[in-house]
DNA sequence: GACATGACATAAC
DNA sequence: CGTTATGCCATGT
């Protein structure tokens, strides 16, 4: 099936973790790495996402530390990510997202209605 | 194999 | 808010 071929175990674990991010929530590269059992390897999460093209992968739910979209503000990636997040109710402003509100914390509370 | 790059993170100043 | 340094390491040249 869709191209997990040539990926390391670590990379597969990363994708698996990303697939588990619930709709309407976001998390950071570093946190994905941690949850995948790869502390301090945020960069591997990034390079993996760059490499992999899986239509169903919720890549847009992965953002930078502090709640920032990491793409340059004028880039297509920035636009696409903002859009896809807004589509599922995440508030994105100037490329920033409130992690207190939309962050994926391991023990999950239901989404509060703002 | 050496060197550069990058969808990162954190700390320190 | 900004810059610099350091850790990290797969990928590309």
PDB file of C-alpha atoms (C1' of nucleotides) in Angstrom:
ATOM      1  CA  UNK A   1       0.000   0.000   0.000  1.00  0.00           C
ATOM      2  CA  UNK A   2       0.873   3.634   0.108  1.00  0.00           C
ATOM      3  CA  UNK A   3       4.570   3.946   0.377  1.00  0.00           C
ATOM      4  CA  UNK A   4       5.867   3.297   3.835  1.00  0.00           C
ATOM      5  CA  UNK A   5       8.544   1.432   1.913  1.00  0.00           C
ATOM      6  CA  UNK A   6      12.079   2.429   2.657  1.00  0.00           C
ATOM      7  CA  UNK A   7      11.198   3.939   5.985  1.00  0.00           C
ATOM      8  CA  UNK A   8      12.958   3.061   9.207  1.00  0.00           C
ATOM      9  CA  UNK A   9      11.113   1.642  12.188  1.00  0.00           C
ATOM     10  CA  UNK A  10      11.461   4.976  13.878  1.00  0.00           C
ATOM     11  CA  UNK A  11       9.871   6.701  10.940  1.00  0.00           C
ATOM     12  CA  UNK A  12       7.029   4.240  10.891  1.00  0.00           C
ATOM     13  CA  UNK A  13       6.434   4.881  14.564  1.00  0.00           C
ATOM     14  CA  UNK A  14       6.356   8.561  13.865  1.00  0.00           C
ATOM     15  CA  UNK A  15       3.704   8.188  11.184  1.00  0.00           C
ATOM     16  CA  UNK A  16       1.694   5.932  13.432  1.00  0.00           C
ATOM     17  CA  UNK A  17       1.763   8.595  16.126  1.00  0.00           C
ATOM     18  CA  UNK A  18       0.709  11.318  13.745  1.00  0.00           C
ATOM     19  CA  UNK A  19      -2.214   9.223  12.609  1.00  0.00           C
ATOM     20  CA  UNK A  20      -3.416   9.182  16.200  1.00  0.00           C
ATOM     21  CA  UNK A  21      -3.736  12.915  16.604  1.00  0.00           C
ATOM     22  CA  UNK A  22      -7.451  13.541  16.989  1.00  0.00           C
ATOM     23  CA  UNK A  23      -9.356  15.784  14.659  1.00  0.00           C
ATOM     24  CA  UNK A  24      -9.404  19.365  15.827  1.00  0.00           C
ATOM     25  CA  UNK A  25      -6.228  19.021  17.843  1.00  0.00           C
ATOM     26  CA  UNK A  26      -2.617  19.759  17.117  1.00  0.00           C
ATOM     27  CA  UNK A  27       0.712  18.749  18.526  1.00  0.00           C
ATOM     28  CA  UNK A  28       4.338  19.630  17.997  1.00  0.00           C
ATOM     29  CA  UNK A  29       7.191  17.911  16.212  1.00  0.00           C
ATOM     30  CA  UNK A  30       8.923  17.363  19.515  1.00  0.00           C
ATOM     31  CA  UNK A  31       5.874  15.834  21.114  1.00  0.00           C
ATOM     32  CA  UNK A  32       5.298  13.485  18.213  1.00  0.00           C
ATOM     33  CA  UNK A  33       8.862  12.339  18.617  1.00  0.00           C
ATOM     34  CA  UNK A  34       8.412  11.791  22.343  1.00  0.00           C
ATOM     35  CA  UNK A  35       5.209   9.872  21.931  1.00  0.00           C
ATOM     36  CA  UNK A  36       6.904   7.752  19.298  1.00  0.00           C
ATOM     37  CA  UNK A  37       9.578   6.867  21.822  1.00  0.00           C
ATOM     38  CA  UNK A  38      12.183   9.092  20.206  1.00  0.00           C
ATOM     39  CA  UNK A  39      12.938  11.924  22.583  1.00  0.00           C
ATOM     40  CA  UNK A  40      14.894  14.872  21.202  1.00  0.00           C
ATOM     41  CA  UNK A  41      14.350  13.802  17.658  1.00  0.00           C
ATOM     42  CA  UNK A  42      11.911  16.419  16.435  1.00  0.00           C
ATOM     43  CA  UNK A  43      14.000  16.818  13.366  1.00  0.00           C
ATOM     44  CA  UNK A  44      13.394  13.277  12.333  1.00  0.00           C
ATOM     45  CA  UNK A  45       9.679  13.955  12.440  1.00  0.00           C
ATOM     46  CA  UNK A  46      10.188  16.862  10.076  1.00  0.00           C
ATOM     47  CA  UNK A  47      12.382  15.020   7.620  1.00  0.00           C
ATOM     48  CA  UNK A  48       9.949  12.127   7.629  1.00  0.00           C
ATOM     49  CA  UNK A  49       7.036  14.363   6.800  1.00  0.00           C
ATOM     50  CA  UNK A  50       9.019  15.929   4.019  1.00  0.00           C
ATOM     51  CA  UNK A  51       9.646  12.539   2.543  1.00  0.00           C
ATOM     52  CA  UNK A  52       6.281  10.910   2.910  1.00  0.00           C
ATOM     53  CA  UNK A  53       3.267  11.673   0.807  1.00  0.00           C
ATOM     54  CA  UNK A  54       0.230   9.947   2.208  1.00  0.00           C
ATOM     55  CA  UNK A  55      -3.035  11.661   1.404  1.00  0.00           C
ATOM     56  CA  UNK A  56      -4.694  10.451   4.575  1.00  0.00           C
ATOM     57  CA  UNK A  57      -1.913  11.441   6.901  1.00  0.00           C
ATOM     58  CA  UNK A  58      -2.932  14.402   9.084  1.00  0.00           C
ATOM     59  CA  UNK A  59       0.395  16.142   8.662  1.00  0.00           C
ATOM     60  CA  UNK A  60      -1.242  19.523   9.178  1.00  0.00           C
ATOM     61  CA  UNK A  61      -1.881  18.699  12.833  1.00  0.00           C
ATOM     62  CA  UNK A  62       1.829  18.840  13.483  1.00  0.00           C
ATOM     63  CA  UNK A  63       3.144  22.311  14.283  1.00  0.00           C
ATOM     64  CA  UNK A  64       6.215  23.890  15.767  1.00  0.00           C
ATOM     65  CA  UNK A  65       7.033  24.266  19.435  1.00  0.00           C
ATOM     66  CA  UNK A  66       5.146  27.074  21.061  1.00  0.00           C
ATOM     67  CA  UNK A  67       2.233  26.622  18.685  1.00  0.00           C
ATOM     68  CA  UNK A  68       3.634  28.039  15.499  1.00  0.00           C
ATOM     69  CA  UNK A  69       3.174  26.872  11.938  1.00  0.00           C
ATOM     70  CA  UNK A  70       6.716  26.382  10.777  1.00  0.00           C
ATOM     71  CA  UNK A  71       6.286  27.180   7.105  1.00  0.00           C
ATOM     72  CA  UNK A  72       7.155  30.688   5.973  1.00  0.00           C
ATOM     73  CA  UNK A  73       4.035  32.870   6.230  1.00  0.00           C
ATOM     74  CA  UNK A  74       3.872  33.499   2.500  1.00  0.00           C
ATOM     75  CA  UNK A  75       4.362  29.889   1.438  1.00  0.00           C
ATOM     76  CA  UNK A  76       1.783  27.515  -0.013  1.00  0.00           C
ATOM     77  CA  UNK A  77       2.427  25.109   2.837  1.00  0.00           C
ATOM     78  CA  UNK A  78       1.491  27.766   5.317  1.00  0.00           C
ATOM     79  CA  UNK A  79      -1.743  28.481   3.496  1.00  0.00           C
ATOM     80  CA  UNK A  80      -2.677  24.857   3.119  1.00  0.00           C
ATOM     81  CA  UNK A  81      -1.974  24.034   6.724  1.00  0.00           C
ATOM     82  CA  UNK A  82      -3.910  27.011   8.038  1.00  0.00           C
ATOM     83  CA  UNK A  83      -6.843  26.113   5.875  1.00  0.00           C
ATOM     84  CA  UNK A  84      -6.976  22.478   6.799  1.00  0.00           C
ATOM     85  CA  UNK A  85      -6.770  23.299  10.466  1.00  0.00           C
ATOM     86  CA  UNK A  86      -9.505  25.893  10.273  1.00  0.00           C
ATOM     87  CA  UNK A  87     -11.656  23.387   8.465  1.00  0.00           C
ATOM     88  CA  UNK A  88     -11.653  21.285  11.577  1.00  0.00           C
ATOM     89  CA  UNK A  89     -12.222  24.148  13.942  1.00  0.00           C
ATOM     90  CA  UNK A  90      -8.717  25.054  15.001  1.00  0.00           C
ATOM     91  CA  UNK A  91      -8.191  28.777  15.350  1.00  0.00           C
ATOM     92  CA  UNK A  92      -5.104  29.909  13.494  1.00  0.00           C
ATOM     93  CA  UNK A  93      -4.023  33.504  13.777  1.00  0.00           C
ATOM     94  CA  UNK A  94      -0.848  34.880  12.244  1.00  0.00           C
ATOM     95  CA  UNK A  95       0.321  31.304  12.025  1.00  0.00           C
ATOM     96  CA  UNK A  96      -0.143  30.774  15.710  1.00  0.00           C
ATOM     97  CA  UNK A  97      -2.306  28.295  17.529  1.00  0.00           C
ATOM     98  CA  UNK A  98      -3.160  28.218  21.202  1.00  0.00           C
ATOM     99  CA  UNK A  99      -1.809  24.937  22.455  1.00  0.00           C
ATOM    100  CA  UNK A 100      -3.676  25.301  25.728  1.00  0.00           C
ATOM    101  CA  UNK A 101      -6.835  25.048  23.754  1.00  0.00           C
ATOM    102  CA  UNK A 102      -6.024  22.851  20.801  1.00  0.00           C
ATOM    103  CA  UNK A 103      -2.989  20.950  21.913  1.00  0.00           C
ATOM    104  CA  UNK A 104      -3.175  17.197  22.066  1.00  0.00           C
ATOM    105  CA  UNK A 105      -2.492  16.360  25.674  1.00  0.00           C
ATOM    106  CA  UNK A 106      -2.087  12.692  26.392  1.00  0.00           C
ATOM    107  CA  UNK A 107      -5.037  12.399  28.746  1.00  0.00           C
ATOM    108  CA  UNK A 108      -7.789  13.825  26.682  1.00  0.00           C
ATOM    109  CA  UNK A 109     -10.479  16.170  27.742  1.00  0.00           C
ATOM    110  CA  UNK A 110     -13.320  16.785  25.364  1.00  0.00           C
ATOM    111  CA  UNK A 111     -12.976  19.865  23.217  1.00  0.00           C
ATOM    112  CA  UNK A 112     -14.391  22.915  24.929  1.00  0.00           C
ATOM    113  CA  UNK A 113     -16.747  25.045  22.917  1.00  0.00           C
ATOM    114  CA  UNK A 114     -15.410  28.574  22.787  1.00  0.00           C
TER     115      UNK A 114
ATOM    116  C1'  DG B   1      32.882   9.378   2.388  1.00  0.00           C
ATOM    117  C1'  DA B   2      32.708  14.494   3.307  1.00  0.00           C
ATOM    118  C1'  DC B   3      29.826  18.403   3.436  1.00  0.00           C
ATOM    119  C1'  DA B   4      25.486  20.991   3.358  1.00  0.00           C
ATOM    120  C1'  DT B   5      20.527  21.336   4.377  1.00  0.00           C
ATOM    121  C1'  DG B   6      16.401  21.260   6.793  1.00  0.00           C
ATOM    122  C1'  DA B   7       8.372  20.956   7.733  1.00  0.00           C
ATOM    123  C1'  DC B   8      12.813  21.160  14.803  1.00  0.00           C
ATOM    124  C1'  DA B   9      13.789  22.146  20.014  1.00  0.00           C
ATOM    125  C1'  DT B  10      15.747  24.212  23.913  1.00  0.00           C
ATOM    126  C1'  DA B  11      18.594  27.241  26.458  1.00  0.00           C
ATOM    127  C1'  DA B  12      21.024  31.431  27.104  1.00  0.00           C
ATOM    128  C1'  DC B  13      21.843  36.065  26.452  1.00  0.00           C
TER     129       DC B  13
ATOM    130  C1'  DC C   1      10.355  40.380  20.387  1.00  0.00           C
ATOM    131  C1'  DG C   2      15.625  38.753  18.468  1.00  0.00           C
ATOM    132  C1'  DT C   3      20.151  36.161  17.859  1.00  0.00           C
ATOM    133  C1'  DT C   4      23.522  32.427  18.785  1.00  0.00           C
ATOM    134  C1'  DA C   5      24.766  27.978  20.031  1.00  0.00           C
ATOM    135  C1'  DT C   6      24.046  23.196  20.427  1.00  0.00           C
ATOM    136  C1'  DG C   7      21.802  18.680  19.972  1.00  0.00           C
ATOM    137  C1'  DC C   8      19.891  15.679  16.507  1.00  0.00           C
ATOM    138  C1'  DC C   9      20.209  12.971  12.180  1.00  0.00           C
ATOM    139  C1'  DA C  10      18.062  11.585   7.591  1.00  0.00           C
ATOM    140  C1'  DT C  11      18.710  13.229   2.877  1.00  0.00           C
ATOM    141  C1'  DG C  12      20.773  15.178  -0.892  1.00  0.00           C
ATOM    142  C1'  DT C  13      24.945  16.704  -3.484  1.00  0.00           C
TER     143       DT C  13
END
